């Protein structure tokens, strides 16, 4: 009888352990993805603030997935970058980094 209780306890403990580990792995993966997403958004926001503060759009160059400002690296791994100027001197910047696309309107 005791042996049956021990086997049953080990089986229940194994089931609980497997589900707990599965939950921990999924939480870890979700946190890892959230970290990458938040980091990319932070990089985009700091880039926007830098461009807004310096306010010299002619120095921005996009070449080979790298964004340069005054021949210095501003941002790496940029999938796309486009800058347009309208008649009211408002610049529209479209930028994509790590599959996050943002549209900025800067004056």
PDB file of N, CA and C in Angstrom, residues 1-102:
ATOM      1  N   UNK A   1       0.819  -1.199   0.000  1.00  0.00           N
ATOM      2  CA  UNK A   1       0.000   0.000   0.000  1.00  0.00           C
ATOM      3  C   UNK A   1       0.866   1.268   0.000  1.00  0.00           C
ATOM      4  N   UNK A   2       1.918   1.249   0.774  1.00  0.00           N
ATOM      5  CA  UNK A   2       2.815   2.402   0.847  1.00  0.00           C
ATOM      6  C   UNK A   2       3.508   2.611  -0.498  1.00  0.00           C
ATOM      7  N   UNK A   3       3.899   1.520  -1.117  1.00  0.00           N
ATOM      8  CA  UNK A   3       4.554   1.600  -2.415  1.00  0.00           C
ATOM      9  C   UNK A   3       3.620   2.226  -3.460  1.00  0.00           C
ATOM     10  N   UNK A   4       2.355   1.902  -3.415  1.00  0.00           N
ATOM     11  CA  UNK A   4       1.370   2.481  -4.339  1.00  0.00           C
ATOM     12  C   UNK A   4       1.235   3.982  -4.098  1.00  0.00           C
ATOM     13  N   UNK A   5       1.223   4.406  -2.837  1.00  0.00           N
ATOM     14  CA  UNK A   5       1.138   5.835  -2.517  1.00  0.00           C
ATOM     15  C   UNK A   5       2.377   6.585  -3.007  1.00  0.00           C
ATOM     16  N   UNK A   6       3.542   5.989  -2.862  1.00  0.00           N
ATOM     17  CA  UNK A   6       4.777   6.621  -3.322  1.00  0.00           C
ATOM     18  C   UNK A   6       4.760   6.766  -4.842  1.00  0.00           C
ATOM     19  N   UNK A   7       4.357   5.733  -5.550  1.00  0.00           N
ATOM     20  CA  UNK A   7       4.298   5.779  -7.015  1.00  0.00           C
ATOM     21  C   UNK A   7       3.280   6.827  -7.472  1.00  0.00           C
ATOM     22  N   UNK A   8       2.143   6.867  -6.814  1.00  0.00           N
ATOM     23  CA  UNK A   8       1.120   7.856  -7.161  1.00  0.00           C
ATOM     24  C   UNK A   8       1.619   9.275  -6.878  1.00  0.00           C
ATOM     25  N   UNK A   9       2.309   9.472  -5.768  1.00  0.00           N
ATOM     26  CA  UNK A   9       2.860  10.792  -5.435  1.00  0.00           C
ATOM     27  C   UNK A   9       3.908  11.224  -6.455  1.00  0.00           C
ATOM     28  N   UNK A  10       4.771  10.303  -6.859  1.00  0.00           N
ATOM     29  CA  UNK A  10       5.790  10.627  -7.856  1.00  0.00           C
ATOM     30  C   UNK A  10       5.135  10.971  -9.196  1.00  0.00           C
ATOM     31  N   UNK A  11       4.113  10.253  -9.581  1.00  0.00           N
ATOM     32  CA  UNK A  11       3.416  10.524 -10.837  1.00  0.00           C
ATOM     33  C   UNK A  11       2.756  11.901 -10.802  1.00  0.00           C
ATOM     34  N   UNK A  12       2.078  12.233  -9.704  1.00  0.00           N
ATOM     35  CA  UNK A  12       1.441  13.548  -9.586  1.00  0.00           C
ATOM     36  C   UNK A  12       2.488  14.659  -9.567  1.00  0.00           C
ATOM     37  N   UNK A  13       3.567  14.440  -8.841  1.00  0.00           N
ATOM     38  CA  UNK A  13       4.639  15.433  -8.789  1.00  0.00           C
ATOM     39  C   UNK A  13       5.252  15.640 -10.174  1.00  0.00           C
ATOM     40  N   UNK A  14       5.416  14.583 -10.939  1.00  0.00           N
ATOM     41  CA  UNK A  14       5.971  14.687 -12.296  1.00  0.00           C
ATOM     42  C   UNK A  14       5.056  15.495 -13.202  1.00  0.00           C
ATOM     43  N   UNK A  15       3.762  15.249 -13.111  1.00  0.00           N
ATOM     44  CA  UNK A  15       2.804  15.996 -13.929  1.00  0.00           C
ATOM     45  C   UNK A  15       2.845  17.482 -13.573  1.00  0.00           C
ATOM     46  N   UNK A  16       2.843  17.797 -12.289  1.00  0.00           N
ATOM     47  CA  UNK A  16       2.896  19.194 -11.848  1.00  0.00           C
ATOM     48  C   UNK A  16       4.204  19.839 -12.297  1.00  0.00           C
ATOM     49  N   UNK A  17       5.287  19.111 -12.197  1.00  0.00           N
ATOM     50  CA  UNK A  17       6.590  19.635 -12.598  1.00  0.00           C
ATOM     51  C   UNK A  17       6.643  19.927 -14.097  1.00  0.00           C
ATOM     52  N   UNK A  18       6.121  19.045 -14.917  1.00  0.00           N
ATOM     53  CA  UNK A  18       6.125  19.251 -16.370  1.00  0.00           C
ATOM     54  C   UNK A  18       5.304  20.484 -16.738  1.00  0.00           C
ATOM     55  N   UNK A  19       4.127  20.641 -16.175  1.00  0.00           N
ATOM     56  CA  UNK A  19       3.306  21.815 -16.471  1.00  0.00           C
ATOM     57  C   UNK A  19       3.945  23.095 -15.955  1.00  0.00           C
ATOM     58  N   UNK A  20       4.580  23.034 -14.807  1.00  0.00           N
ATOM     59  CA  UNK A  20       5.252  24.217 -14.270  1.00  0.00           C
ATOM     60  C   UNK A  20       6.417  24.636 -15.163  1.00  0.00           C
ATOM     61  N   UNK A  21       7.208  23.684 -15.593  1.00  0.00           N
ATOM     62  CA  UNK A  21       8.325  24.004 -16.481  1.00  0.00           C
ATOM     63  C   UNK A  21       7.837  24.543 -17.820  1.00  0.00           C
ATOM     64  N   UNK A  22       6.758  23.980 -18.331  1.00  0.00           N
ATOM     65  CA  UNK A  22       6.179  24.474 -19.579  1.00  0.00           C
ATOM     66  C   UNK A  22       5.730  25.924 -19.425  1.00  0.00           C
ATOM     67  N   UNK A  23       5.111  26.247 -18.310  1.00  0.00           N
ATOM     68  CA  UNK A  23       4.673  27.618 -18.054  1.00  0.00           C
ATOM     69  C   UNK A  23       5.860  28.558 -17.927  1.00  0.00           C
ATOM     70  N   UNK A  24       6.904  28.127 -17.248  1.00  0.00           N
ATOM     71  CA  UNK A  24       8.087  28.964 -17.093  1.00  0.00           C
ATOM     72  C   UNK A  24       8.759  29.248 -18.435  1.00  0.00           C
ATOM     73  N   UNK A  25       8.824  28.248 -19.293  1.00  0.00           N
ATOM     74  CA  UNK A  25       9.432  28.439 -20.611  1.00  0.00           C
ATOM     75  C   UNK A  25       8.622  29.432 -21.432  1.00  0.00           C
ATOM     76  N   UNK A  26       7.296  29.312 -21.405  1.00  0.00           N
ATOM     77  CA  UNK A  26       6.470  30.246 -22.179  1.00  0.00           C
ATOM     78  C   UNK A  26       6.574  31.664 -21.622  1.00  0.00           C
ATOM     79  N   UNK A  27       6.664  31.826 -20.316  1.00  0.00           N
ATOM     80  CA  UNK A  27       6.843  33.155 -19.715  1.00  0.00           C
ATOM     81  C   UNK A  27       8.186  33.742 -20.116  1.00  0.00           C
ATOM     82  N   UNK A  28       9.227  32.921 -20.103  1.00  0.00           N
ATOM     83  CA  UNK A  28      10.557  33.388 -20.486  1.00  0.00           C
ATOM     84  C   UNK A  28      10.569  33.843 -21.939  1.00  0.00           C
ATOM     85  N   UNK A  29       9.962  33.070 -22.836  1.00  0.00           N
ATOM     86  CA  UNK A  29       9.929  33.440 -24.250  1.00  0.00           C
ATOM     87  C   UNK A  29       9.145  34.727 -24.468  1.00  0.00           C
ATOM     88  N   UNK A  30       8.039  34.883 -23.763  1.00  0.00           N
ATOM     89  CA  UNK A  30       7.238  36.095 -23.905  1.00  0.00           C
ATOM     90  C   UNK A  30       8.015  37.305 -23.394  1.00  0.00           C
ATOM     91  N   UNK A  31       8.699  37.167 -22.272  1.00  0.00           N
ATOM     92  CA  UNK A  31       9.496  38.270 -21.739  1.00  0.00           C
ATOM     93  C   UNK A  31      10.639  38.623 -22.681  1.00  0.00           C
ATOM     94  N   UNK A  32      11.235  37.630 -23.305  1.00  0.00           N
ATOM     95  CA  UNK A  32      12.315  37.878 -24.253  1.00  0.00           C
ATOM     96  C   UNK A  32      11.808  38.678 -25.450  1.00  0.00           C
ATOM     97  N   UNK A  33      10.637  38.318 -25.973  1.00  0.00           N
ATOM     98  CA  UNK A  33      10.048  39.047 -27.095  1.00  0.00           C
ATOM     99  C   UNK A  33       9.663  40.461 -26.685  1.00  0.00           C
ATOM    100  N   UNK A  34       9.115  40.612 -25.494  1.00  0.00           N
ATOM    101  CA  UNK A  34       8.746  41.944 -24.998  1.00  0.00           C
ATOM    102  C   UNK A  34       9.975  42.832 -24.826  1.00  0.00           C
ATOM    103  N   UNK A  35      11.070  42.237 -24.373  1.00  0.00           N
ATOM    104  CA  UNK A  35      12.310  42.990 -24.212  1.00  0.00           C
ATOM    105  C   UNK A  35      12.816  43.498 -25.556  1.00  0.00           C
ATOM    106  N   UNK A  36      12.799  42.656 -26.577  1.00  0.00           N
ATOM    107  CA  UNK A  36      13.237  43.072 -27.899  1.00  0.00           C
ATOM    108  C   UNK A  36      12.342  44.176 -28.462  1.00  0.00           C
ATOM    109  N   UNK A  37      11.044  44.044 -28.282  1.00  0.00           N
ATOM    110  CA  UNK A  37      10.089  45.042 -28.758  1.00  0.00           C
ATOM    111  C   UNK A  37      10.294  46.381 -28.042  1.00  0.00           C
ATOM    112  N   UNK A  38      10.450  46.331 -26.733  1.00  0.00           N
ATOM    113  CA  UNK A  38      10.634  47.559 -25.956  1.00  0.00           C
ATOM    114  C   UNK A  38      11.958  48.228 -26.287  1.00  0.00           C
ATOM    115  N   UNK A  39      12.992  47.435 -26.485  1.00  0.00           N
ATOM    116  CA  UNK A  39      14.293  47.984 -26.847  1.00  0.00           C
ATOM    117  C   UNK A  39      14.231  48.675 -28.202  1.00  0.00           C
ATOM    118  N   UNK A  40      13.561  48.068 -29.167  1.00  0.00           N
ATOM    119  CA  UNK A  40      13.425  48.680 -30.488  1.00  0.00           C
ATOM    120  C   UNK A  40      12.630  49.986 -30.407  1.00  0.00           C
ATOM    121  N   UNK A  41      11.576  50.009 -29.626  1.00  0.00           N
ATOM    122  CA  UNK A  41      10.786  51.240 -29.470  1.00  0.00           C
ATOM    123  C   UNK A  41      11.609  52.334 -28.792  1.00  0.00           C
ATOM    124  N   UNK A  42      12.412  51.948 -27.821  1.00  0.00           N
ATOM    125  CA  UNK A  42      13.271  52.919 -27.136  1.00  0.00           C
ATOM    126  C   UNK A  42      14.324  53.483 -28.090  1.00  0.00           C
ATOM    127  N   UNK A  43      14.900  52.635 -28.920  1.00  0.00           N
ATOM    128  CA  UNK A  43      15.870  53.101 -29.916  1.00  0.00           C
ATOM    129  C   UNK A  43      15.220  54.073 -30.889  1.00  0.00           C
ATOM    130  N   UNK A  44      14.004  53.754 -31.334  1.00  0.00           N
ATOM    131  CA  UNK A  44      13.297  54.646 -32.256  1.00  0.00           C
ATOM    132  C   UNK A  44      12.983  55.986 -31.596  1.00  0.00           C
ATOM    133  N   UNK A  45      12.565  55.956 -30.359  1.00  0.00           N
ATOM    134  CA  UNK A  45      12.214  57.199 -29.664  1.00  0.00           C
ATOM    135  C   UNK A  45      13.452  58.066 -29.431  1.00  0.00           C
ATOM    136  N   UNK A  46      14.556  57.463 -29.037  1.00  0.00           N
ATOM    137  CA  UNK A  46      15.780  58.249 -28.840  1.00  0.00           C
ATOM    138  C   UNK A  46      16.288  58.806 -30.162  1.00  0.00           C
ATOM    139  N   UNK A  47      16.129  58.058 -31.240  1.00  0.00           N
ATOM    140  CA  UNK A  47      16.520  58.561 -32.559  1.00  0.00           C
ATOM    141  C   UNK A  47      15.647  59.740 -32.957  1.00  0.00           C
ATOM    142  N   UNK A  48      14.354  59.621 -32.706  1.00  0.00           N
ATOM    143  CA  UNK A  48      13.447  60.730 -33.026  1.00  0.00           C
ATOM    144  C   UNK A  48      13.817  61.988 -32.244  1.00  0.00           C
ATOM    145  N   UNK A  49      14.104  61.830 -30.962  1.00  0.00           N
ATOM    146  CA  UNK A  49      14.475  62.983 -30.140  1.00  0.00           C
ATOM    147  C   UNK A  49      15.800  63.591 -30.594  1.00  0.00           C
ATOM    148  N   UNK A  50      16.743  62.737 -30.978  1.00  0.00           N
ATOM    149  CA  UNK A  50      18.019  63.234 -31.471  1.00  0.00           C
ATOM    150  C   UNK A  50      17.841  64.044 -32.748  1.00  0.00           C
ATOM    151  N   UNK A  51      17.061  63.513 -33.678  1.00  0.00           N
ATOM    152  CA  UNK A  51      16.826  64.217 -34.945  1.00  0.00           C
ATOM    153  C   UNK A  51      16.075  65.522 -34.694  1.00  0.00           C
ATOM    154  N   UNK A  52      15.116  65.477 -33.805  1.00  0.00           N
ATOM    155  CA  UNK A  52      14.342  66.679 -33.495  1.00  0.00           C
ATOM    156  C   UNK A  52      15.206  67.751 -32.849  1.00  0.00           C
ATOM    157  N   UNK A  53      16.101  67.350 -31.975  1.00  0.00           N
ATOM    158  CA  UNK A  53      16.969  68.308 -31.282  1.00  0.00           C
ATOM    159  C   UNK A  53      17.980  68.929 -32.239  1.00  0.00           C
ATOM    160  N   UNK A  54      18.580  68.114 -33.111  1.00  0.00           N
ATOM    161  CA  UNK A  54      19.600  68.634 -34.020  1.00  0.00           C
ATOM    162  C   UNK A  54      19.003  69.370 -35.210  1.00  0.00           C
ATOM    163  N   UNK A  55      17.810  68.968 -35.631  1.00  0.00           N
ATOM    164  CA  UNK A  55      17.021  69.707 -36.625  1.00  0.00           C
ATOM    165  C   UNK A  55      17.773  70.014 -37.922  1.00  0.00           C
ATOM    166  N   UNK A  56      18.648  69.111 -38.326  1.00  0.00           N
ATOM    167  CA  UNK A  56      19.339  69.270 -39.601  1.00  0.00           C
ATOM    168  C   UNK A  56      19.133  67.984 -40.397  1.00  0.00           C
ATOM    169  N   UNK A  57      18.083  67.962 -41.191  1.00  0.00           N
ATOM    170  CA  UNK A  57      17.680  66.743 -41.894  1.00  0.00           C
ATOM    171  C   UNK A  57      18.576  66.423 -43.088  1.00  0.00           C
ATOM    172  N   UNK A  58      19.342  67.389 -43.539  1.00  0.00           N
ATOM    173  CA  UNK A  58      20.210  67.146 -44.692  1.00  0.00           C
ATOM    174  C   UNK A  58      21.407  66.265 -44.338  1.00  0.00           C
ATOM    175  N   UNK A  59      21.722  66.134 -43.069  1.00  0.00           N
ATOM    176  CA  UNK A  59      22.855  65.316 -42.642  1.00  0.00           C
ATOM    177  C   UNK A  59      22.487  63.848 -42.442  1.00  0.00           C
ATOM    178  N   UNK A  60      21.214  63.505 -42.607  1.00  0.00           N
ATOM    179  CA  UNK A  60      20.768  62.127 -42.399  1.00  0.00           C
ATOM    180  C   UNK A  60      20.958  61.335 -43.686  1.00  0.00           C
ATOM    181  N   UNK A  61      21.650  60.215 -43.561  1.00  0.00           N
ATOM    182  CA  UNK A  61      21.893  59.341 -44.717  1.00  0.00           C
ATOM    183  C   UNK A  61      21.510  57.922 -44.322  1.00  0.00           C
ATOM    184  N   UNK A  62      20.782  57.255 -45.204  1.00  0.00           N
ATOM    185  CA  UNK A  62      20.411  55.853 -44.994  1.00  0.00           C
ATOM    186  C   UNK A  62      21.128  55.011 -46.027  1.00  0.00           C
ATOM    187  N   UNK A  63      21.971  54.081 -45.544  1.00  0.00           N
ATOM    188  CA  UNK A  63      22.745  53.246 -46.453  1.00  0.00           C
ATOM    189  C   UNK A  63      22.955  51.875 -45.830  1.00  0.00           C
ATOM    190  N   UNK A  64      22.554  50.841 -46.551  1.00  0.00           N
ATOM    191  CA  UNK A  64      22.823  49.455 -46.165  1.00  0.00           C
ATOM    192  C   UNK A  64      22.362  49.144 -44.730  1.00  0.00           C
ATOM    193  N   UNK A  65      21.085  49.383 -44.461  1.00  0.00           N
ATOM    194  CA  UNK A  65      20.449  49.110 -43.163  1.00  0.00           C
ATOM    195  C   UNK A  65      21.067  49.875 -41.997  1.00  0.00           C
ATOM    196  N   UNK A  66      21.756  50.971 -42.292  1.00  0.00           N
ATOM    197  CA  UNK A  66      22.343  51.798 -41.242  1.00  0.00           C
ATOM    198  C   UNK A  66      21.953  53.245 -41.499  1.00  0.00           C
ATOM    199  N   UNK A  67      21.564  53.918 -40.428  1.00  0.00           N
ATOM    200  CA  UNK A  67      21.197  55.323 -40.508  1.00  0.00           C
ATOM    201  C   UNK A  67      22.373  56.143 -39.961  1.00  0.00           C
ATOM    202  N   UNK A  68      22.847  57.087 -40.775  1.00  0.00           N
ATOM    203  CA  UNK A  68      23.985  57.918 -40.395  1.00  0.00           C
ATOM    204  C   UNK A  68      23.523  59.348 -40.190  1.00  0.00           C
ATOM    205  N   UNK A  69      24.158  60.022 -39.250  1.00  0.00           N
ATOM    206  CA  UNK A  69      23.954  61.452 -39.068  1.00  0.00           C
ATOM    207  C   UNK A  69      25.331  62.095 -39.052  1.00  0.00           C
ATOM    208  N   UNK A  70      25.578  62.938 -40.015  1.00  0.00           N
ATOM    209  CA  UNK A  70      26.870  63.613 -40.142  1.00  0.00           C
ATOM    210  C   UNK A  70      28.014  62.595 -40.228  1.00  0.00           C
ATOM    211  N   UNK A  71      27.814  61.550 -41.025  1.00  0.00           N
ATOM    212  CA  UNK A  71      28.777  60.471 -41.264  1.00  0.00           C
ATOM    213  C   UNK A  71      29.121  59.663 -40.014  1.00  0.00           C
ATOM    214  N   UNK A  72      28.265  59.693 -39.018  1.00  0.00           N
ATOM    215  CA  UNK A  72      28.428  58.862 -37.824  1.00  0.00           C
ATOM    216  C   UNK A  72      27.189  57.979 -37.684  1.00  0.00           C
ATOM    217  N   UNK A  73      27.392  56.755 -37.215  1.00  0.00           N
ATOM    218  CA  UNK A  73      26.286  55.808 -37.106  1.00  0.00           C
ATOM    219  C   UNK A  73      25.285  56.305 -36.070  1.00  0.00           C
ATOM    220  N   UNK A  74      24.049  56.416 -36.496  1.00  0.00           N
ATOM    221  CA  UNK A  74      22.969  56.826 -35.604  1.00  0.00           C
ATOM    222  C   UNK A  74      22.142  55.630 -35.162  1.00  0.00           C
ATOM    223  N   UNK A  75      21.864  54.711 -36.103  1.00  0.00           N
ATOM    224  CA  UNK A  75      21.017  53.569 -35.791  1.00  0.00           C
ATOM    225  C   UNK A  75      21.333  52.423 -36.747  1.00  0.00           C
ATOM    226  N   UNK A  76      21.470  51.213 -36.201  1.00  0.00           N
ATOM    227  CA  UNK A  76      21.761  50.019 -36.999  1.00  0.00           C
ATOM    228  C   UNK A  76      20.493  49.201 -37.218  1.00  0.00           C
ATOM    229  N   UNK A  77      20.557  48.280 -38.164  1.00  0.00           N
ATOM    230  CA  UNK A  77      19.491  47.314 -38.463  1.00  0.00           C
ATOM    231  C   UNK A  77      18.163  47.974 -38.813  1.00  0.00           C
ATOM    232  N   UNK A  78      18.217  49.050 -39.556  1.00  0.00           N
ATOM    233  CA  UNK A  78      17.014  49.745 -40.006  1.00  0.00           C
ATOM    234  C   UNK A  78      16.562  49.094 -41.311  1.00  0.00           C
ATOM    235  N   UNK A  79      15.335  48.567 -41.335  1.00  0.00           N
ATOM    236  CA  UNK A  79      14.835  47.911 -42.549  1.00  0.00           C
ATOM    237  C   UNK A  79      14.477  48.931 -43.633  1.00  0.00           C
ATOM    238  N   UNK A  80      13.853  50.024 -43.246  1.00  0.00           N
ATOM    239  CA  UNK A  80      13.498  51.045 -44.241  1.00  0.00           C
ATOM    240  C   UNK A  80      13.520  52.421 -43.598  1.00  0.00           C
ATOM    241  N   UNK A  81      13.818  53.398 -44.431  1.00  0.00           N
ATOM    242  CA  UNK A  81      13.854  54.791 -43.982  1.00  0.00           C
ATOM    243  C   UNK A  81      13.502  55.676 -45.159  1.00  0.00           C
ATOM    244  N   UNK A  82      12.591  56.617 -44.919  1.00  0.00           N
ATOM    245  CA  UNK A  82      12.168  57.537 -45.963  1.00  0.00           C
ATOM    246  C   UNK A  82      11.897  58.884 -45.316  1.00  0.00           C
ATOM    247  N   UNK A  83      12.365  59.941 -45.949  1.00  0.00           N
ATOM    248  CA  UNK A  83      12.132  61.284 -45.429  1.00  0.00           C
ATOM    249  C   UNK A  83      11.603  62.155 -46.569  1.00  0.00           C
ATOM    250  N   UNK A  84      10.535  62.906 -46.269  1.00  0.00           N
ATOM    251  CA  UNK A  84       9.914  63.780 -47.261  1.00  0.00           C
ATOM    252  C   UNK A  84       9.640  65.135 -46.620  1.00  0.00           C
ATOM    253  N   UNK A  85       9.729  66.171 -47.432  1.00  0.00           N
ATOM    254  CA  UNK A  85       9.461  67.531 -46.965  1.00  0.00           C
ATOM    255  C   UNK A  85       8.275  68.081 -47.739  1.00  0.00           C
ATOM    256  N   UNK A  86       7.309  68.657 -47.009  1.00  0.00           N
ATOM    257  CA  UNK A  86       6.156  69.235 -47.700  1.00  0.00           C
ATOM    258  C   UNK A  86       6.340  70.743 -47.869  1.00  0.00           C
ATOM    259  N   UNK A  87       5.320  71.408 -48.368  1.00  0.00           N
ATOM    260  CA  UNK A  87       5.421  72.839 -48.675  1.00  0.00           C
ATOM    261  C   UNK A  87       5.449  73.721 -47.433  1.00  0.00           C
ATOM    262  N   UNK A  88       5.064  73.194 -46.281  1.00  0.00           N
ATOM    263  CA  UNK A  88       5.047  73.968 -45.031  1.00  0.00           C
ATOM    264  C   UNK A  88       6.267  73.688 -44.159  1.00  0.00           C
ATOM    265  N   UNK A  89       7.315  73.163 -44.760  1.00  0.00           N
ATOM    266  CA  UNK A  89       8.557  72.808 -44.053  1.00  0.00           C
ATOM    267  C   UNK A  89       8.339  71.797 -42.934  1.00  0.00           C
ATOM    268  N   UNK A  90       7.422  70.897 -43.139  1.00  0.00           N
ATOM    269  CA  UNK A  90       7.205  69.794 -42.202  1.00  0.00           C
ATOM    270  C   UNK A  90       7.767  68.536 -42.843  1.00  0.00           C
ATOM    271  N   UNK A  91       8.639  67.878 -42.100  1.00  0.00           N
ATOM    272  CA  UNK A  91       9.270  66.660 -42.590  1.00  0.00           C
ATOM    273  C   UNK A  91       8.483  65.446 -42.110  1.00  0.00           C
ATOM    274  N   UNK A  92       8.229  64.540 -43.020  1.00  0.00           N
ATOM    275  CA  UNK A  92       7.578  63.274 -42.692  1.00  0.00           C
ATOM    276  C   UNK A  92       8.620  62.172 -42.822  1.00  0.00           C
ATOM    277  N   UNK A  93       8.864  61.476 -41.712  1.00  0.00           N
ATOM    278  CA  UNK A  93       9.869  60.418 -41.693  1.00  0.00           C
ATOM    279  C   UNK A  93       9.164  59.099 -41.421  1.00  0.00           C
ATOM    280  N   UNK A  94       9.399  58.138 -42.287  1.00  0.00           N
ATOM    281  CA  UNK A  94       8.899  56.774 -42.104  1.00  0.00           C
ATOM    282  C   UNK A  94      10.105  55.885 -41.846  1.00  0.00           C
ATOM    283  N   UNK A  95      10.083  55.170 -40.737  1.00  0.00           N
ATOM    284  CA  UNK A  95      11.225  54.347 -40.362  1.00  0.00           C
ATOM    285  C   UNK A  95      10.729  53.005 -39.838  1.00  0.00           C
ATOM    286  N   UNK A  96      11.447  51.943 -40.184  1.00  0.00           N
ATOM    287  CA  UNK A  96      11.121  50.603 -39.710  1.00  0.00           C
ATOM    288  C   UNK A  96      12.369  49.990 -39.088  1.00  0.00           C
ATOM    289  N   UNK A  97      12.228  49.559 -37.847  1.00  0.00           N
ATOM    290  CA  UNK A  97      13.313  48.923 -37.108  1.00  0.00           C
ATOM    291  C   UNK A  97      12.753  47.694 -36.419  1.00  0.00           C
ATOM    292  N   UNK A  98      13.339  46.540 -36.670  1.00  0.00           N
ATOM    293  CA  UNK A  98      12.900  45.277 -36.060  1.00  0.00           C
ATOM    294  C   UNK A  98      11.396  45.062 -36.229  1.00  0.00           C
ATOM    295  N   UNK A  99      10.907  45.298 -37.440  1.00  0.00           N
ATOM    296  CA  UNK A  99       9.495  45.125 -37.812  1.00  0.00           C
ATOM    297  C   UNK A  99       8.550  46.052 -37.063  1.00  0.00           C
ATOM    298  N   UNK A 100       9.058  47.144 -36.540  1.00  0.00           N
ATOM    299  CA  UNK A 100       8.231  48.184 -35.923  1.00  0.00           C
ATOM    300  C   UNK A 100       8.334  49.418 -36.809  1.00  0.00           C
ATOM    301  N   UNK A 101       7.212  49.838 -37.354  1.00  0.00           N
ATOM    302  CA  UNK A 101       7.195  50.993 -38.244  1.00  0.00           C
ATOM    303  C   UNK A 101       6.609  52.189 -37.518  1.00  0.00           C
ATOM    304  N   UNK A 102       7.289  53.311 -37.647  1.00  0.00           N
ATOM    305  CA  UNK A 102       6.784  54.549 -37.066  1.00  0.00           C
ATOM    306  C   UNK A 102       6.807  55.651 -38.117  1.00  0.00           C
TER     307      UNK A 102
END
